[in-house]
Tab-separated table of C-alpha atoms and ligand atoms in Angstrom:
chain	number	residue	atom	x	y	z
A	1	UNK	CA	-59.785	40.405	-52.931
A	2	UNK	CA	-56.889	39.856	-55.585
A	3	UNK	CA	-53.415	40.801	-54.422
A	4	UNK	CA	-51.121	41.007	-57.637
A	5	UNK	CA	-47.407	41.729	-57.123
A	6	UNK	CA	-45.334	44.277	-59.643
A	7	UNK	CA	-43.503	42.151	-61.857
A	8	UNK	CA	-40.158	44.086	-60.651
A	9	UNK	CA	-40.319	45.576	-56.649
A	10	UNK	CA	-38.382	46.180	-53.875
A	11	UNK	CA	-34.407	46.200	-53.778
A	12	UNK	CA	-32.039	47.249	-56.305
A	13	UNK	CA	-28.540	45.264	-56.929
A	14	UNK	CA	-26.986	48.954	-55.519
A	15	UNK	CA	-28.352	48.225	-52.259
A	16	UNK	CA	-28.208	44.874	-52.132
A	17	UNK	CA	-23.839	44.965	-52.782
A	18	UNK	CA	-23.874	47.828	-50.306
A	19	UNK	CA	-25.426	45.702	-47.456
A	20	UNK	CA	-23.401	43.026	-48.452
A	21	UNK	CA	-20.369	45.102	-47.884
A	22	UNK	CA	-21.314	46.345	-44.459
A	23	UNK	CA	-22.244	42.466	-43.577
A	24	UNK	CA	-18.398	41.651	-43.759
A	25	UNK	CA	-17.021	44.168	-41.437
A	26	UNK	CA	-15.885	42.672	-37.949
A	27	UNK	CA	-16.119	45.827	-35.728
A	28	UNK	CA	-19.181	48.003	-36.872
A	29	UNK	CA	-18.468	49.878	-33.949
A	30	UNK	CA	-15.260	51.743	-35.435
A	31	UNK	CA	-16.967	52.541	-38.806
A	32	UNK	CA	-19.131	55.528	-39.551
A	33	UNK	CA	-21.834	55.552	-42.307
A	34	UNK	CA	-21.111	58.331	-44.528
A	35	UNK	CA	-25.234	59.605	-44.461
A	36	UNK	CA	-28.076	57.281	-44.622
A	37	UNK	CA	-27.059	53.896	-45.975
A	38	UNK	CA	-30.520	53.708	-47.425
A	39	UNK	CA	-33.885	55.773	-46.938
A	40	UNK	CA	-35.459	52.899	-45.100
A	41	UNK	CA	-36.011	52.957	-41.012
A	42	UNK	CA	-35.865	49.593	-40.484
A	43	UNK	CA	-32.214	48.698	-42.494
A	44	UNK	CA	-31.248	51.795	-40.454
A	45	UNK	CA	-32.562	50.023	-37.391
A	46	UNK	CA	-30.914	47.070	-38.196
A	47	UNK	CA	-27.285	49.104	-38.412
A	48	UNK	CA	-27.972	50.674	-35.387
A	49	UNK	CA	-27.989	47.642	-33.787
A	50	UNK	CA	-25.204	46.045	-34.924
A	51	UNK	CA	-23.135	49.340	-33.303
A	52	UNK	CA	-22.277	51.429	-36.728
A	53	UNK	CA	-22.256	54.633	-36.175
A	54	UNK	CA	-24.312	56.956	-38.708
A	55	UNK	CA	-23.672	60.252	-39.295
A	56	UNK	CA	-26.509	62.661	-40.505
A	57	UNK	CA	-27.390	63.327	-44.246
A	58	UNK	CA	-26.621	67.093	-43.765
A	59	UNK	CA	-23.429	68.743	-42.333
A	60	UNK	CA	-21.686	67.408	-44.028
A	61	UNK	CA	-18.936	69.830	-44.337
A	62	UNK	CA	-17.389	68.543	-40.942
A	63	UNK	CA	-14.923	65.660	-41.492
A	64	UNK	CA	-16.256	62.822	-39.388
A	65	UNK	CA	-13.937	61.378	-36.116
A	66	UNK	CA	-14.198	57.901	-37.084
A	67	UNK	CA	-11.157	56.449	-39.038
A	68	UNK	CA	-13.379	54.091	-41.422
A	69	UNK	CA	-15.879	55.591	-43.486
A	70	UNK	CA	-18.414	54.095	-45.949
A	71	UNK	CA	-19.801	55.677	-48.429
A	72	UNK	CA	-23.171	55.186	-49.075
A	73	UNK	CA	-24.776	53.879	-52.977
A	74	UNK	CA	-25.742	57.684	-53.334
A	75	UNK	CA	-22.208	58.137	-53.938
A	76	UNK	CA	-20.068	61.343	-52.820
A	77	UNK	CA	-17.769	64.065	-55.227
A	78	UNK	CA	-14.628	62.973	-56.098
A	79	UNK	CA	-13.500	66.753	-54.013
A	80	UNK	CA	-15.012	65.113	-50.824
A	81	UNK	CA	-13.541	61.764	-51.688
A	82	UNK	CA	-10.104	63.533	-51.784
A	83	UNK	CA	-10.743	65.612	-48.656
A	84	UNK	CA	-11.565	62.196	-46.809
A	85	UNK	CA	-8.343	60.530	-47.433
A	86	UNK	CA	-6.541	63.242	-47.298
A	87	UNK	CA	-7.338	63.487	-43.670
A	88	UNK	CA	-6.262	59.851	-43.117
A	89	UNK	CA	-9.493	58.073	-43.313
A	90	UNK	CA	-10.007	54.655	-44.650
A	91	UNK	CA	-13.214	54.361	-47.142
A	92	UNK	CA	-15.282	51.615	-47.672
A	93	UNK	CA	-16.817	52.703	-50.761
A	94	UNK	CA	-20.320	51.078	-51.674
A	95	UNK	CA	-21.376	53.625	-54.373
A	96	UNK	CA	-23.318	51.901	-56.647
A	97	UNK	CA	-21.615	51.577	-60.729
A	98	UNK	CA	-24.640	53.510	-62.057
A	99	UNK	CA	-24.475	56.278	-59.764
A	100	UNK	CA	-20.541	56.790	-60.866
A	101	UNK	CA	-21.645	56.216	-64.122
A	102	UNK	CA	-23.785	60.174	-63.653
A	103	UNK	CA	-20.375	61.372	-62.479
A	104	UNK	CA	-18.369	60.426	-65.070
A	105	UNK	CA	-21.193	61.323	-67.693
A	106	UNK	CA	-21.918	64.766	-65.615
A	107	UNK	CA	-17.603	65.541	-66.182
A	108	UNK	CA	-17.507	64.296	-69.324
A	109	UNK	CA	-19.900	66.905	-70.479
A	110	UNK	CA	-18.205	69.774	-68.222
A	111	UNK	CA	-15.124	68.847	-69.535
A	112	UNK	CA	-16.184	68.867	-73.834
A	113	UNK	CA	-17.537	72.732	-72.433
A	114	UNK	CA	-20.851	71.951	-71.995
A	115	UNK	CA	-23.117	73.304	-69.503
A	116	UNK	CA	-24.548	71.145	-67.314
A	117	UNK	CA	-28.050	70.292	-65.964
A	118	UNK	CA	-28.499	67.690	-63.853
A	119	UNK	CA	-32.235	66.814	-63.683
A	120	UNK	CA	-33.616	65.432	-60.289
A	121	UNK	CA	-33.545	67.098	-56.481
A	122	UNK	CA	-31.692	69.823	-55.420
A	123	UNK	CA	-30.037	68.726	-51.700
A	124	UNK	CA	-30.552	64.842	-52.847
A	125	UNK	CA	-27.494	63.176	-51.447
A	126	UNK	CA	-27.210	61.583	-54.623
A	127	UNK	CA	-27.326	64.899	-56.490
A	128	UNK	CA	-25.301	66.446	-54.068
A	129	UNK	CA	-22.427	63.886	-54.881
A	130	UNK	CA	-22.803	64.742	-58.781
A	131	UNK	CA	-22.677	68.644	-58.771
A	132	UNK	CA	-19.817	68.377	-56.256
A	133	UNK	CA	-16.950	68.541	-58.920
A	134	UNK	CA	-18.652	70.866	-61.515
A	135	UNK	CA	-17.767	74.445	-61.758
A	136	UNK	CA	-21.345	75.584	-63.058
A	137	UNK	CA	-24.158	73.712	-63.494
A	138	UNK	CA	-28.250	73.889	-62.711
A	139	UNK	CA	-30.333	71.454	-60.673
A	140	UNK	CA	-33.652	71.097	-61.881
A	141	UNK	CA	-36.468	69.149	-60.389
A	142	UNK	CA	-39.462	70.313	-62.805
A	143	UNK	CA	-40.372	71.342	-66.328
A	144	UNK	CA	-41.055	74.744	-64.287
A	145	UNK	CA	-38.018	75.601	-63.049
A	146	UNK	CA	-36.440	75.201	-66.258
A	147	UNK	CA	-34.589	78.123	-67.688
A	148	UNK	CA	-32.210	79.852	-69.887
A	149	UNK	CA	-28.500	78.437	-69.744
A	150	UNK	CA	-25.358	80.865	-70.777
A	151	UNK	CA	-23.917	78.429	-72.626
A	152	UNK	CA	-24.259	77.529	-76.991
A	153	UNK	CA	-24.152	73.603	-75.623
A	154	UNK	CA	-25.764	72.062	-72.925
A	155	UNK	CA	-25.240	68.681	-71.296
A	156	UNK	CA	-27.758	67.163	-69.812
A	157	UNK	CA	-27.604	63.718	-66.903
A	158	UNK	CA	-30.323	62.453	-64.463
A	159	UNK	CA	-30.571	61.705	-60.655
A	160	UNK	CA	-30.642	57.406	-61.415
A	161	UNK	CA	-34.239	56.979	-59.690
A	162	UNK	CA	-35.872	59.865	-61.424
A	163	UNK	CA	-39.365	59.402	-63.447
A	164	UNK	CA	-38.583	58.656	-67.307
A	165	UNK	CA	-41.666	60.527	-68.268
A	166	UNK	CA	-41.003	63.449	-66.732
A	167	UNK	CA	-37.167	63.506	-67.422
A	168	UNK	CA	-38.215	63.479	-71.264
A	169	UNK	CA	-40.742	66.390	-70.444
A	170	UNK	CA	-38.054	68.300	-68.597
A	171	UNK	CA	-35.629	68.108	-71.695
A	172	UNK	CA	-38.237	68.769	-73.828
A	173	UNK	CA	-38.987	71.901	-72.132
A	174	UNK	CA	-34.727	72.465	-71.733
A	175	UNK	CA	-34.350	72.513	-75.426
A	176	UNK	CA	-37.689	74.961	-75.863
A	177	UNK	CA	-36.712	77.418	-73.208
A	178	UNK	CA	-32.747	77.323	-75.408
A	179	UNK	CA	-33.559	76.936	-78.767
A	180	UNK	CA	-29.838	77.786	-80.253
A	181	UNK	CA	-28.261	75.571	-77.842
A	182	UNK	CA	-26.941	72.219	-78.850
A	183	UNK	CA	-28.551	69.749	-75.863
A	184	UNK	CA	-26.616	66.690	-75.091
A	185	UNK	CA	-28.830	64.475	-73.418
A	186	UNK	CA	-27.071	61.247	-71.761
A	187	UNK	CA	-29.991	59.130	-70.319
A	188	UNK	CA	-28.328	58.046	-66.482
A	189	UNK	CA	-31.965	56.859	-65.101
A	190	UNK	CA	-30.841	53.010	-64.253
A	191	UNK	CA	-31.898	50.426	-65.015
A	192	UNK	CA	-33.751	49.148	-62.322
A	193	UNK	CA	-35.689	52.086	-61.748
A	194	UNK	CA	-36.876	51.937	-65.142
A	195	UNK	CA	-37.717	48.669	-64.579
A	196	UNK	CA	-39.839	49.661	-61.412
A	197	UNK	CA	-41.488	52.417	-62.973
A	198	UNK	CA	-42.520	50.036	-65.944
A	199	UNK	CA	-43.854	47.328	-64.375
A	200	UNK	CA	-45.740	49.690	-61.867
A	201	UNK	CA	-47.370	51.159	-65.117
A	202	UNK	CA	-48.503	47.340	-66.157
A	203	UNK	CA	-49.783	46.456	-62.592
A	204	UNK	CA	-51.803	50.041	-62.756
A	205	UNK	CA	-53.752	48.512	-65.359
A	206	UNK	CA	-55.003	45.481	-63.700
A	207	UNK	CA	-55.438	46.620	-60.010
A	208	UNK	CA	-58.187	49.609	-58.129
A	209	UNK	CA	-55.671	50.557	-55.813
A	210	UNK	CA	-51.779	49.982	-54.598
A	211	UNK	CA	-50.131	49.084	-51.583
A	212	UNK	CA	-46.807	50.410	-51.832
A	213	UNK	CA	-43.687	49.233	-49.168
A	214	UNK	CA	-40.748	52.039	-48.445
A	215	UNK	CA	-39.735	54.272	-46.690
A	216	UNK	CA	-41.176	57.268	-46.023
A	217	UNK	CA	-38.739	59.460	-46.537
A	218	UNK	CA	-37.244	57.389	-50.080
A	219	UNK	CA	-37.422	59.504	-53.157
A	220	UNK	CA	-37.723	56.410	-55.205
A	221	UNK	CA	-40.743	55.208	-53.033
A	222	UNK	CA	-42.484	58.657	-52.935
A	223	UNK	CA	-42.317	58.753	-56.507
A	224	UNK	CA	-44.335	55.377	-57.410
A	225	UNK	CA	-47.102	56.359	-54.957
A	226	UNK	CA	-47.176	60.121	-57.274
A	227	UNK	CA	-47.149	57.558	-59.947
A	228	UNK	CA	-50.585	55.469	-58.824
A	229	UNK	CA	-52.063	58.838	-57.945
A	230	UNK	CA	-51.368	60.516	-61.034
A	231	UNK	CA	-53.330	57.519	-62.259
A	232	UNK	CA	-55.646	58.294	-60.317
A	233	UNK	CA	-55.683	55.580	-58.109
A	234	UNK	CA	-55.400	55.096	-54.010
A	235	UNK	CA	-52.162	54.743	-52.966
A	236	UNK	CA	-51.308	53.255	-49.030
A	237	UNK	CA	-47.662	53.910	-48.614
A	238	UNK	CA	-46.806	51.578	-45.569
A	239	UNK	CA	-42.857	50.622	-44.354
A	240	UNK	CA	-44.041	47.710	-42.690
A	241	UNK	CA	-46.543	44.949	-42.442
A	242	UNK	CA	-47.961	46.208	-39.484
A	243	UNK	CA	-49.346	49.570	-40.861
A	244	UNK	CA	-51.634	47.546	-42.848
A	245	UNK	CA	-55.586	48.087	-41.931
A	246	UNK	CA	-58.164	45.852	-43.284
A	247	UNK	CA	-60.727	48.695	-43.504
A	248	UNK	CA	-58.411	50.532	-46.250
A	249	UNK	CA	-59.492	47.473	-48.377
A	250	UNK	CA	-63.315	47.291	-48.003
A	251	UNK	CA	-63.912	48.823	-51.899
A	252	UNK	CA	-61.201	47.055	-53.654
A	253	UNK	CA	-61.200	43.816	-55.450
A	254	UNK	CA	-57.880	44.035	-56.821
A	255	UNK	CA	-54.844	45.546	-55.202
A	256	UNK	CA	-51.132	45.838	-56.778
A	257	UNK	CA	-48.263	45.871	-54.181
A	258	UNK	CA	-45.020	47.449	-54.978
A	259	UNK	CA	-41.834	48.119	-53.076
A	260	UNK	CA	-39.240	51.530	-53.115
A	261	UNK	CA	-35.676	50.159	-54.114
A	262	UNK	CA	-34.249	50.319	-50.680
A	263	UNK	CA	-37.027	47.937	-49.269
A	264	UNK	CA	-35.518	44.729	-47.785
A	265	UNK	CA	-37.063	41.488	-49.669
A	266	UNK	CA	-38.248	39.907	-46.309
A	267	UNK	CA	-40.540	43.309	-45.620
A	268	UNK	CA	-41.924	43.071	-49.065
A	269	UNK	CA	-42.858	39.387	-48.596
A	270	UNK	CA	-43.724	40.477	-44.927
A	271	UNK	CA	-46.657	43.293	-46.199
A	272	UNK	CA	-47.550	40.277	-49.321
A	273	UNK	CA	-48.127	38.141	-46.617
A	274	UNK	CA	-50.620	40.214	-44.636
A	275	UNK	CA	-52.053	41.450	-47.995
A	276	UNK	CA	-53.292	37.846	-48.306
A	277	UNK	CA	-54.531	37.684	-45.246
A	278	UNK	CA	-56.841	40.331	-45.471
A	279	UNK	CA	-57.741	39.155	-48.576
A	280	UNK	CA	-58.860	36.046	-46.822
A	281	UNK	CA	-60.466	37.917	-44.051
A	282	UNK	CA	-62.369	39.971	-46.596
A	283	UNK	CA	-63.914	37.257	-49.294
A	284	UNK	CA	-65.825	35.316	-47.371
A	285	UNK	CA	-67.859	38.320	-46.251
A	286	UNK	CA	-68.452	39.591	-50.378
B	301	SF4	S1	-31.534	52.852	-57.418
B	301	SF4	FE1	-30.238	52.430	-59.213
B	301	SF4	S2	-28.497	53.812	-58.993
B	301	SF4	FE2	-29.498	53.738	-56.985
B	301	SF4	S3	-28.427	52.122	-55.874
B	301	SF4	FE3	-30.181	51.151	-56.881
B	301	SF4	S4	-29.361	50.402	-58.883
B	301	SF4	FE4	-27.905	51.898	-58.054
């Protein structure tokens, strides 16, 4: 068996400076993690253990008791950045540059009188943080739940890890569904997303199935294992090494591995590493 490794995987540059900035503070044990640094157990494991204290994704509403607060790469609204130090905390503020980029995009468009429509998930952190300073706007996840805006211009942004295919379908559909509307589209997928997404597409061409590393509750993950399926090809969505089992691999000759962009680069190598292996385990018996 072949193991062949997506030409980009694993860990964006977002969540690589955001671990970096928790990895200089001296007492973890006075700081609260605004949410879910990343959707990956085993980082939050690793946080855990090091005595941060991290507050749940929802209920938010509720000012935390903590004087330091980070805020995760998903980014919050500039309303609930206000609120926070307004109530005395101190933020450490690891929002990645391409989520603030949406923002600023997302007001831009509010503020020329557009409409907006933020494409991606409703009650995404991420998304969350975006539609928390607009006035009216519509979250939409699907070229179904598309509709009718009340407004001669709409502008148009994009959760940063959502599918580039199905964005374009989405505004396709956006523009059918409000033909007299002028659509102003600004494209806030990043960059290495994209790049994910497109080399996943490559690998799908040379492998029979995927192994792909994340966790299991990461958008970004969930959506390359859609993205193998949709291929129709098998998909094992694993968060660690250890989930691997040799028997998935009896009918394969070729398998691609992949990693969600919250996956640290020793669990990728980890789950490469046991790929091989198996792979070793498996020849000599072909
Ligand atoms: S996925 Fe993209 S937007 Fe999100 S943290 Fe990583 S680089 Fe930033």
């Amino acid at each position: 068996m072949r193991v062949i490794t997506a030409k980009a995987a694993g860990m964006c540059f977002g969540v690589r400076d955001a671990l970096a900035a928790l990895d200089g503070v001296d007492q973890p044990g006075s700081v609260a993690i605004y949410g879910e640094l990343v959707h990956n157990d085993i980082v939050l494991h690793q946080l855990e253990l090091r005595g941060f204290q991290q507050l749940p994704e929802t209920g938010r509403e509720e000012l935390p008791t903590a004087a330091q607060i980070v805020i995760t790469a998903h980014g919050i609204s500039d309303n609930r950045r206000q609120q926070l130090v307004a109530a005395g905390k101190s933020l450490i503020d690891t929002t990645c540059p391409l989520v603030a980029r949406v923002h600023r995009a997302a007001q831009g468009l509010a503020q020329s009188g557009a409409f907006v429509v933020v494409i991606g998930r409703a009650g995404h952190v991420e998304v969350e943080g975006i539609v928390g300073d607009l006035e009216a706007f519509a979250v939409v996840p699907s070229v179904t739940a598309v509709g009718t805006y009340p407004s001669q211009t709409i502008g148009v942004v994009c959760q940063t890890t959502f599918p580039v295919d199905e964005a374009a379908a989405i505004r396709r559909q956006i523009a059918a569904c409000n033909p007299a509307a002028e659509i102003r589209w600004v494209d806030t997928i990043c960059q290495p997303t994209k790049d994910r997404q497109r080399a996943l597409s490559e690998l799908l061409d040379e492998v029979e199935a995927v192994v792909v590393v994340g966790g299991s509750h990461s958008h970004n993950t969930r959506r390359l294992v859609d993205a193998c399926r949709q291929r129709g090809l098998a998909a094992f969505h694993v968060e660690h090494a250890g989930e691997l089992d040799p028997d998935w691999f009896d009918d394969f000759e070729t398998i691609g591995l992949t990693a969600g962009t919250s996956t640290l680069p020793e669990t990728l190598h980890q789950v490469e590493e046991r790929l091989l292996e198996i792979a070793a385990e498996l020849t000599p018996a072909r």
